Amino acid sequence: MKNRMHPESLMMSHGYDPQLSEGSVKPPIFQTSTFAFKSAEQGKAFFEVAYGLREKSLDEQLGLIYSRINNPNLEILEDRLCLWDQADECAVFESGMSAISTVLLEFLRPGDALLYSMPTYGGTNHFINHYLKSIGVDSIGFRPDQTEEEIIKMVRDAGLENKLALIYIETPANPTNELIDISMCKSVADHFSTPEKSVYVAVDNTYMGPLWSSPMKHGADLVLYSATKYIGGHSDLIAGAVLANHELMQRVKVLRTFLGNMASPHTCWLLLRSLETLKVRMEQQSRNAQEVAKFLIDQDIVNKVHYLGALTPDDRSYDIYKRQYSSPGAMIAFDIKGGESTAFKFLNALQLIKLAVSLGGTESLAEHPATMTHIGVCPELKKHIGITEGLIRLSIGVEHHEDLIFDINRALKQAAMEVSTTSLATA
Ligand SMILES: *Cc1c(COP(=O)(O)O)cnc(C)c1O
């Protein structure tokens, strides 16, 4: 009976009983480090479960012990997040990066190898290529246009076929919405799995957000989010989440207990508030983005618009898009003629849209990937995935789309003046 209603209907109630909190309609912030046991026997019983000395009985909840292990705000939030991804369990972290690094540390040991999609989030890339490397975890990246056969061959040729333990992908990829086929990655994982060792697939689903894609349905074992982005949605907090089945989440939660990187009660409370409007926010954001993309496609100064809604059946990614996503989302990138100087002129001319990194919030943001979020990507890969000097990334918010288009149009006109004066100067 539990999951019969739509997630948006349950975001105000699921996992919380007002009668346990003086009838308070909203969960209070349980700003406490520790919880009083009713008896010594109860304390013992809670610890036995927390330490895995015995399995919970069927109707038994993990008792509240200490806020690094569990807290009502954390638990209610995790229960509600499970509804969007239809996952068994969730763990919320103090940042997206702590969710990601905890998963990588739990599923990779010295001597193991990681296969990951490129480009990946800058922080993730650094953790993979610096920290993991320093503890003896080999990594190998693949590009969105590589086929299953090519990827398998690449892993073999690098001598990593017996070491492969995890496949980590980001799709849609930041900033140009390149798509990776999750079921293809699952098939690569199965190819390298043995009876002794399962190769898992982890998907960072931050860029699309939890509404319009369910990576687990396509073979993902673990789904990760920077909850700072769409889930938080107001650009006022930092948090992360991991979802998976019970067995994998037990491993993630045990490591979280000892790294101590869970989210605080206050952050969880803010996220509960955010979840109530997740669907209405994201739907408006995507509707706005579709209008903005339509406008951009018609502009002479725009070379190319990277938006899922602009894919046609001729595009390589079209089939993946139709299979994996039920909306084009609200992230757009476009390539402006004239390179960095025109792009900067455009960014500096925006008034309603803020010039800032991050994404998924109620306010629209613009940034220049080549010199900001993706400054660390090697030139060859930049070229391959379309991170040009003129590329601008937009995260579309909930404003009125006419005002967004007005702001963009005005900034494009100013940038166009720059292009015409430079071409005159060089003529
Ligand atoms: C922002 C982001 C992260 C990192 O999350 P934080 O909450 O900033 O730690 C990871 N992956 C993607 C795709 C992101 O956009």
Short mmCIF file of C-alpha atoms and ligand atoms in Angstrom, two decimals:
data_model
loop_
_atom_site.label_atom_id
_atom_site.label_comp_id
_atom_site.label_asym_id
_atom_site.label_seq_id
_atom_site.Cartn_x
_atom_site.Cartn_y
_atom_site.Cartn_z
CA MET A 1 0.00 0.00 0.00
CA LYS A 2 2.89 2.32 0.92
CA ASN A 3 3.94 3.67 -2.45
CA ARG A 4 0.58 3.77 -4.23
CA MET A 5 0.31 7.55 -4.36
CA HIS A 6 2.42 9.82 -6.51
CA PRO A 7 5.60 11.03 -4.80
CA GLU A 8 4.50 14.69 -4.90
CA SER A 9 1.41 13.78 -2.87
CA LEU A 10 3.54 12.17 -0.19
CA MET A 11 6.20 14.88 0.14
CA MET A 12 4.26 16.58 2.96
CA SER A 13 3.51 13.49 5.03
CA HIS A 14 5.53 10.37 4.27
CA GLY A 15 7.64 9.07 7.13
CA TYR A 16 6.36 11.54 9.73
CA ASP A 17 3.66 11.11 12.38
CA PRO A 18 2.52 14.47 13.86
CA GLN A 19 1.26 12.69 16.98
CA LEU A 20 4.84 11.86 17.93
CA SER A 21 5.63 15.62 17.97
CA GLU A 22 2.79 17.33 19.89
CA GLY A 23 0.59 17.33 16.76
CA SER A 24 3.02 19.61 14.92
CA VAL A 25 1.99 19.48 11.25
CA LYS A 26 5.57 20.03 10.14
CA PRO A 27 8.44 18.01 11.55
CA PRO A 28 10.27 20.12 14.13
CA ILE A 29 14.03 20.49 13.77
CA PHE A 30 15.41 17.81 16.07
CA GLN A 31 18.38 19.90 17.09
CA THR A 32 19.92 17.37 19.42
CA SER A 33 23.12 15.36 19.40
CA THR A 34 21.83 12.43 21.44
CA PHE A 35 18.59 10.61 22.33
CA ALA A 36 17.42 9.35 25.73
CA PHE A 37 16.74 5.60 25.95
CA LYS A 38 13.68 4.42 27.87
CA SER A 39 15.77 1.75 29.58
CA ALA A 40 19.23 0.21 29.52
CA GLU A 41 17.70 -2.82 27.78
CA GLN A 42 16.38 -0.60 25.00
CA GLY A 43 19.78 1.09 24.58
CA LYS A 44 21.40 -2.34 24.26
CA ALA A 45 18.81 -3.44 21.68
CA PHE A 46 19.38 -0.28 19.58
CA PHE A 47 23.15 -0.75 19.60
CA GLU A 48 22.92 -4.41 18.62
CA VAL A 49 21.05 -3.40 15.46
CA ALA A 50 23.26 -0.37 14.77
CA TYR A 51 26.39 -2.53 14.98
CA GLY A 52 24.90 -5.32 12.89
CA LEU A 53 25.09 -7.88 15.73
CA ARG A 54 21.54 -8.94 14.89
CA GLU A 55 19.07 -8.19 12.10
CA LYS A 56 16.11 -5.95 12.87
CA SER A 57 12.90 -7.85 13.47
CA LEU A 58 10.25 -7.14 10.85
CA ASP A 59 8.36 -4.35 12.62
CA GLU A 60 11.42 -2.93 14.39
CA GLN A 61 12.81 0.52 13.50
CA LEU A 62 16.44 1.40 14.08
CA GLY A 63 16.15 3.22 17.42
CA LEU A 64 17.38 6.78 17.74
CA ILE A 65 20.84 6.77 19.31
CA TYR A 66 23.05 9.68 18.33
CA SER A 67 22.75 12.23 15.50
CA ARG A 68 25.82 11.03 13.60
CA ILE A 69 24.09 7.64 13.20
CA ASN A 70 20.46 8.78 12.84
CA ASN A 71 18.15 11.69 13.53
CA PRO A 72 14.43 12.11 12.73
CA ASN A 73 15.03 14.92 10.21
CA LEU A 74 17.64 12.79 8.41
CA GLU A 75 15.40 9.71 8.40
CA ILE A 76 12.24 11.47 7.19
CA LEU A 77 14.23 13.10 4.39
CA GLU A 78 15.80 9.78 3.36
CA ASP A 79 12.39 8.06 3.33
CA ARG A 80 10.96 10.77 1.09
CA LEU A 81 13.89 10.80 -1.31
CA CYS A 82 13.44 7.05 -1.81
CA LEU A 83 10.01 7.71 -3.33
CA TRP A 84 11.33 9.60 -6.37
CA ASP A 85 13.89 6.97 -7.33
CA GLN A 86 11.85 4.01 -6.05
CA ALA A 87 14.89 2.91 -4.08
CA ASP A 88 15.00 0.73 -0.97
CA GLU A 89 17.15 3.11 0.97
CA CYS A 90 18.84 6.48 0.91
CA ALA A 91 21.66 8.18 2.79
CA VAL A 92 21.93 11.96 2.91
CA PHE A 93 25.32 13.66 3.18
CA GLU A 94 26.63 17.10 4.03
CA SER A 95 27.56 17.70 0.35
CA GLY A 96 27.33 16.08 -3.06
CA MET A 97 31.08 15.57 -2.92
CA SER A 98 30.87 13.71 0.40
CA ALA A 99 28.19 11.42 -1.11
CA ILE A 100 30.43 10.79 -4.12
CA SER A 101 33.71 10.34 -2.24
CA THR A 102 32.06 8.00 0.29
CA VAL A 103 30.70 5.78 -2.50
CA LEU A 104 34.06 5.73 -4.31
CA LEU A 105 35.90 4.87 -1.07
CA GLU A 106 33.43 2.11 -0.16
CA PHE A 107 33.40 0.37 -3.54
CA LEU A 108 37.07 0.79 -4.54
CA ARG A 109 40.05 -0.63 -2.66
CA PRO A 110 43.77 -0.23 -3.45
CA GLY A 111 44.44 -2.46 -6.48
CA ASP A 112 40.93 -1.98 -7.90
CA ALA A 113 40.12 -0.04 -11.05
CA LEU A 114 37.40 2.46 -11.89
CA LEU A 115 35.84 3.12 -15.29
CA TYR A 116 34.23 6.55 -15.54
CA SER A 117 32.51 8.72 -18.11
CA MET A 118 34.12 11.96 -19.24
CA PRO A 119 33.61 14.77 -18.58
CA THR A 120 32.73 14.35 -14.95
CA TYR A 121 32.14 17.01 -12.30
CA GLY A 122 35.42 18.83 -11.53
CA GLY A 123 35.51 17.78 -7.88
CA THR A 124 34.79 14.15 -8.78
CA ASN A 125 37.46 14.23 -11.47
CA HIS A 126 40.02 15.58 -9.01
CA PHE A 127 39.13 12.95 -6.40
CA ILE A 128 39.48 10.17 -9.00
CA ASN A 129 42.70 11.35 -10.60
CA HIS A 130 44.53 12.61 -7.51
CA TYR A 131 43.25 11.04 -4.29
CA LEU A 132 42.19 7.62 -5.60
CA LYS A 133 45.34 7.43 -7.70
CA SER A 134 47.48 8.13 -4.62
CA ILE A 135 45.98 5.13 -2.79
CA GLY A 136 46.51 2.78 -5.74
CA VAL A 137 43.13 2.84 -7.49
CA ASP A 138 43.57 2.94 -11.28
CA SER A 139 41.06 4.88 -13.35
CA ILE A 140 40.19 4.97 -17.00
CA GLY A 141 37.79 7.42 -18.63
CA PHE A 142 35.54 6.94 -21.66
CA ARG A 143 33.84 9.49 -23.89
CA PRO A 144 30.08 9.61 -24.57
CA ASP A 145 30.61 8.60 -28.22
CA GLN A 146 32.47 5.35 -27.46
CA THR A 147 30.62 2.09 -28.09
CA GLU A 148 30.29 -0.84 -25.70
CA GLU A 149 32.84 -2.84 -27.73
CA GLU A 150 35.30 0.05 -27.74
CA ILE A 151 34.97 0.54 -23.99
CA ILE A 152 35.45 -3.17 -23.25
CA LYS A 153 38.51 -3.26 -25.50
CA MET A 154 39.93 -0.15 -23.85
CA VAL A 155 39.60 -1.70 -20.35
CA ARG A 156 41.28 -4.92 -21.59
CA ASP A 157 44.06 -3.10 -23.43
CA ALA A 158 44.83 -1.13 -20.26
CA GLY A 159 45.19 -4.45 -18.38
CA LEU A 160 42.35 -3.57 -16.01
CA GLU A 161 39.85 -6.32 -16.78
CA ASN A 162 40.44 -8.24 -13.55
CA LYS A 163 40.68 -5.11 -11.44
CA LEU A 164 37.51 -3.34 -12.54
CA ALA A 165 35.21 -2.85 -9.54
CA LEU A 166 33.04 0.17 -10.34
CA ILE A 167 31.64 2.08 -13.31
CA TYR A 168 30.83 5.68 -12.46
CA ILE A 169 28.90 7.83 -14.92
CA GLU A 170 27.34 11.25 -15.16
CA THR A 171 24.42 11.59 -17.54
CA PRO A 172 23.31 14.03 -18.87
CA ALA A 173 26.86 15.31 -18.70
CA ASN A 174 27.65 18.82 -17.63
CA PRO A 175 27.77 21.24 -19.52
CA THR A 176 26.65 20.09 -23.01
CA ASN A 177 24.00 17.48 -22.08
CA GLU A 178 25.94 14.57 -23.62
CA LEU A 179 24.11 11.32 -22.82
CA ILE A 180 25.52 8.02 -21.62
CA ASP A 181 23.52 4.82 -22.09
CA ILE A 182 23.06 3.41 -18.58
CA SER A 183 21.96 -0.04 -19.77
CA MET A 184 25.06 -0.22 -21.97
CA CYS A 185 27.18 0.51 -18.87
CA LYS A 186 25.32 -2.22 -16.98
CA SER A 187 26.16 -4.60 -19.79
CA VAL A 188 29.86 -3.60 -19.56
CA ALA A 189 29.66 -4.18 -15.78
CA ASP A 190 28.12 -7.64 -16.32
CA HIS A 191 30.83 -8.42 -18.85
CA PHE A 192 33.55 -7.86 -16.24
CA SER A 193 31.66 -9.29 -13.24
CA THR A 194 32.64 -12.73 -11.93
CA PRO A 195 30.95 -15.02 -9.41
CA GLU A 196 33.41 -13.68 -6.81
CA LYS A 197 33.21 -10.02 -7.72
CA SER A 198 30.30 -7.84 -8.87
CA VAL A 199 31.12 -4.73 -10.85
CA TYR A 200 28.64 -2.02 -9.80
CA VAL A 201 27.26 0.90 -11.81
CA ALA A 202 26.90 4.28 -10.07
CA VAL A 203 25.09 7.18 -11.76
CA ASP A 204 25.39 10.84 -10.77
CA ASN A 205 21.88 12.03 -11.68
CA THR A 206 22.36 15.60 -10.43
CA TYR A 207 22.14 17.28 -13.82
CA MET A 208 18.66 15.98 -14.67
CA GLY A 209 17.42 15.70 -11.09
CA PRO A 210 15.15 13.01 -9.64
CA LEU A 211 11.88 13.71 -11.44
CA TRP A 212 12.38 12.63 -15.02
CA SER A 213 14.82 9.76 -14.91
CA SER A 214 15.16 6.65 -12.82
CA PRO A 215 18.69 5.35 -13.41
CA MET A 216 17.93 2.16 -11.42
CA LYS A 217 15.31 1.12 -13.98
CA HIS A 218 18.09 1.09 -16.58
CA GLY A 219 20.53 -0.95 -14.51
CA ALA A 220 22.18 1.52 -12.11
CA ASP A 221 23.09 -0.01 -8.75
CA LEU A 222 23.68 3.32 -7.03
CA VAL A 223 22.23 6.77 -7.77
CA LEU A 224 23.95 9.89 -6.48
CA TYR A 225 22.87 13.50 -6.19
CA SER A 226 24.29 16.80 -5.25
CA ALA A 227 21.17 17.84 -3.31
CA THR A 228 22.61 21.36 -3.48
CA LYS A 229 21.10 21.55 -6.98
CA TYR A 230 17.49 20.66 -7.90
CA ILE A 231 16.60 18.83 -4.68
CA GLY A 232 17.57 21.81 -2.48
CA GLY A 233 16.56 24.09 -5.31
CA HIS A 234 16.98 27.48 -3.61
CA SER A 235 20.77 27.90 -3.75
CA ASP A 236 20.87 28.21 0.04
CA LEU A 237 22.41 24.93 1.20
CA ILE A 238 24.98 22.24 0.37
CA ALA A 239 24.00 18.54 0.62
CA GLY A 240 24.21 15.18 -1.18
CA ALA A 241 22.36 11.86 -1.39
CA VAL A 242 22.98 8.24 -2.37
CA LEU A 243 20.25 5.69 -3.14
CA ALA A 244 20.50 1.94 -3.67
CA ASN A 245 19.20 -1.39 -2.45
CA HIS A 246 19.41 -2.39 1.20
CA GLU A 247 22.63 -4.37 0.87
CA LEU A 248 24.65 -1.64 -0.85
CA MET A 249 23.18 1.12 1.33
CA GLN A 250 24.23 -0.72 4.48
CA ARG A 251 27.82 -0.48 3.26
CA VAL A 252 27.45 3.21 2.39
CA LYS A 253 25.77 4.04 5.72
CA VAL A 254 28.37 2.23 7.80
CA LEU A 255 31.15 4.20 6.12
CA ARG A 256 29.14 7.41 6.58
CA THR A 257 28.83 6.66 10.29
CA PHE A 258 32.60 6.50 10.62
CA LEU A 259 33.47 9.36 8.28
CA GLY A 260 30.79 11.36 10.09
CA ASN A 261 29.69 13.20 6.95
CA MET A 262 25.91 13.01 7.33
CA ALA A 263 23.79 16.16 6.84
CA SER A 264 22.80 18.18 9.91
CA PRO A 265 19.19 18.28 11.25
CA HIS A 266 18.80 21.86 10.05
CA THR A 267 19.99 21.08 6.50
CA CYS A 268 17.64 18.07 6.40
CA TRP A 269 14.75 20.24 7.56
CA LEU A 270 15.45 22.76 4.79
CA LEU A 271 15.57 19.91 2.28
CA LEU A 272 12.20 18.59 3.51
CA ARG A 273 10.77 22.03 2.81
CA SER A 274 12.37 21.97 -0.64
CA LEU A 275 10.94 18.55 -1.47
CA GLU A 276 7.37 19.79 -1.05
CA THR A 277 7.81 22.00 -4.13
CA LEU A 278 10.33 19.91 -6.07
CA LYS A 279 7.90 18.91 -8.76
CA VAL A 280 6.24 22.30 -9.33
CA ARG A 281 9.63 24.01 -9.38
CA MET A 282 11.21 21.60 -11.82
CA GLU A 283 8.21 21.54 -14.13
CA GLN A 284 8.21 25.33 -14.36
CA GLN A 285 11.98 25.37 -14.85
CA SER A 286 11.75 22.91 -17.70
CA ARG A 287 8.86 24.76 -19.36
CA ASN A 288 10.91 27.97 -19.17
CA ALA A 289 13.98 26.22 -20.53
CA GLN A 290 12.02 24.95 -23.53
CA GLU A 291 10.98 28.54 -24.34
CA VAL A 292 14.50 29.86 -23.87
CA ALA A 293 16.00 27.11 -26.05
CA LYS A 294 13.45 27.80 -28.79
CA PHE A 295 14.43 31.47 -28.73
CA LEU A 296 18.18 30.76 -28.77
CA ILE A 297 17.96 28.40 -31.75
CA ASP A 298 16.66 31.25 -33.92
CA GLN A 299 19.42 33.74 -33.09
CA ASP A 300 22.07 34.48 -35.74
CA ILE A 301 24.78 34.99 -33.14
CA VAL A 302 24.20 31.50 -31.69
CA ASN A 303 26.09 28.66 -33.38
CA LYS A 304 24.65 25.70 -31.56
CA VAL A 305 22.19 25.01 -28.74
CA HIS A 306 22.93 21.96 -26.59
CA TYR A 307 19.51 21.13 -25.17
CA LEU A 308 17.86 17.73 -24.91
CA GLY A 309 14.65 19.21 -26.27
CA ALA A 310 16.54 20.22 -29.42
CA LEU A 311 17.67 16.65 -30.27
CA THR A 312 16.23 15.16 -33.45
CA PRO A 313 16.01 11.50 -34.51
CA ASP A 314 19.23 12.02 -36.50
CA ASP A 315 21.24 12.72 -33.36
CA ARG A 316 23.33 9.90 -31.89
CA SER A 317 21.81 10.53 -28.44
CA TYR A 318 18.17 10.69 -29.49
CA ASP A 319 17.34 7.06 -28.68
CA ILE A 320 19.03 7.27 -25.28
CA TYR A 321 17.15 10.49 -24.59
CA LYS A 322 13.79 8.89 -25.36
CA ARG A 323 14.57 5.79 -23.32
CA GLN A 324 16.15 7.37 -20.23
CA TYR A 325 14.34 10.70 -19.78
CA SER A 326 10.77 11.92 -19.78
CA SER A 327 11.62 15.64 -20.00
CA PRO A 328 14.38 17.73 -21.60
CA GLY A 329 15.12 19.26 -18.17
CA ALA A 330 16.20 22.81 -17.51
CA MET A 331 19.92 22.93 -18.34
CA ILE A 332 20.93 24.60 -21.61
CA ALA A 333 24.33 25.32 -23.12
CA PHE A 334 24.84 27.36 -26.26
CA ASP A 335 27.77 28.38 -28.36
CA ILE A 336 28.03 32.07 -29.16
CA LYS A 337 29.89 33.37 -32.22
CA GLY A 338 33.05 35.33 -31.44
CA GLY A 339 34.52 33.15 -28.67
CA GLU A 340 35.47 34.22 -25.17
CA SER A 341 35.23 37.98 -25.61
CA THR A 342 31.67 37.83 -26.96
CA ALA A 343 30.71 35.27 -24.33
CA PHE A 344 32.06 37.54 -21.57
CA LYS A 345 30.28 40.54 -23.04
CA PHE A 346 27.05 38.54 -22.97
CA LEU A 347 27.56 37.35 -19.40
CA ASN A 348 28.43 40.85 -18.17
CA ALA A 349 25.35 42.31 -19.86
CA LEU A 350 22.84 39.99 -18.15
CA GLN A 351 20.74 41.70 -15.50
CA LEU A 352 18.03 39.29 -14.36
CA ILE A 353 20.10 36.15 -14.80
CA LYS A 354 22.95 35.96 -12.27
CA LEU A 355 26.52 35.22 -13.30
CA ALA A 356 27.35 32.28 -11.03
CA VAL A 357 28.21 28.59 -11.10
CA SER A 358 25.91 25.90 -9.59
CA LEU A 359 22.52 25.00 -11.01
CA GLY A 360 19.01 23.82 -10.33
CA GLY A 361 17.88 26.72 -8.15
CA THR A 362 14.79 28.89 -8.45
CA GLU A 363 16.88 31.71 -9.95
CA SER A 364 18.40 31.46 -13.42
CA LEU A 365 22.20 31.37 -13.56
CA ALA A 366 24.73 31.71 -16.37
CA GLU A 367 28.42 30.80 -16.50
CA HIS A 368 31.33 30.20 -18.91
CA PRO A 369 32.39 26.52 -18.64
CA ALA A 370 35.73 26.90 -20.50
CA THR A 371 37.12 29.35 -17.93
CA MET A 372 35.01 28.43 -14.89
CA THR A 373 33.48 25.00 -14.09
CA HIS A 374 35.42 23.14 -16.79
CA ILE A 375 38.72 25.04 -16.70
CA GLY A 376 40.50 21.83 -15.67
CA VAL A 377 39.29 19.72 -18.63
CA CYS A 378 42.08 18.93 -21.11
CA PRO A 379 41.86 20.81 -24.45
CA GLU A 380 41.34 17.65 -26.50
CA LEU A 381 38.33 16.52 -24.46
CA LYS A 382 36.95 20.06 -24.41
CA LYS A 383 36.98 20.02 -28.19
CA HIS A 384 35.41 16.60 -28.37
CA ILE A 385 32.41 17.43 -26.22
CA GLY A 386 31.88 20.97 -27.46
CA ILE A 387 33.27 23.06 -24.60
CA THR A 388 34.29 25.94 -26.86
CA GLU A 389 35.53 29.41 -25.95
CA GLY A 390 32.07 30.68 -26.82
CA LEU A 391 30.08 28.15 -24.79
CA ILE A 392 27.68 29.52 -22.17
CA ARG A 393 25.77 27.37 -19.70
CA LEU A 394 22.35 28.40 -18.44
CA SER A 395 20.49 26.95 -15.49
CA ILE A 396 16.92 28.07 -15.95
CA GLY A 397 14.85 29.04 -12.91
CA VAL A 398 11.19 29.76 -12.18
CA GLU A 399 11.02 33.38 -13.40
CA HIS A 400 8.59 34.37 -16.17
CA HIS A 401 10.05 33.07 -19.42
CA GLU A 402 9.37 36.36 -21.21
CA ASP A 403 11.60 38.18 -18.76
CA LEU A 404 14.35 35.60 -19.15
CA ILE A 405 14.17 35.90 -22.92
CA PHE A 406 14.12 39.71 -22.67
CA ASP A 407 17.29 39.61 -20.54
CA ILE A 408 19.02 37.14 -22.87
CA ASN A 409 17.99 39.05 -25.97
CA ARG A 410 19.32 42.33 -24.60
CA ALA A 411 22.63 40.71 -23.61
CA LEU A 412 22.93 39.00 -27.01
CA LYS A 413 22.41 42.36 -28.75
CA GLN A 414 25.20 43.91 -26.70
CA ALA A 415 27.46 40.94 -27.40
CA ALA A 416 26.60 41.20 -31.13
CA MET A 417 27.80 44.81 -31.15
CA GLU A 418 31.13 43.52 -29.88
CA VAL A 419 31.29 40.93 -32.69
CA SER A 420 30.54 43.49 -35.40
CA THR A 421 33.09 45.99 -34.07
CA THR A 422 35.82 43.33 -33.83
CA SER A 423 35.11 42.06 -37.31
CA LEU A 424 35.26 45.63 -38.57
CA ALA A 425 38.56 46.14 -36.78
CA THR A 426 40.07 43.05 -38.38
CA ALA A 427 38.55 43.67 -41.81
C1 LIG B 1 27.50 20.24 -7.88
C2 LIG B 1 27.75 18.87 -8.36
C3 LIG B 1 28.46 17.94 -7.57
C4 LIG B 1 29.05 18.31 -6.22
O1 LIG B 1 28.08 18.59 -5.26
P1 LIG B 1 28.31 19.53 -4.00
O2 LIG B 1 26.98 19.53 -3.35
O3 LIG B 1 28.75 20.87 -4.50
O4 LIG B 1 29.38 18.91 -3.16
C5 LIG B 1 28.61 16.66 -8.07
N1 LIG B 1 28.13 16.30 -9.28
C6 LIG B 1 27.48 17.18 -10.07
C7 LIG B 1 26.99 16.72 -11.41
C8 LIG B 1 27.27 18.49 -9.64
O5 LIG B 1 26.63 19.34 -10.44
#
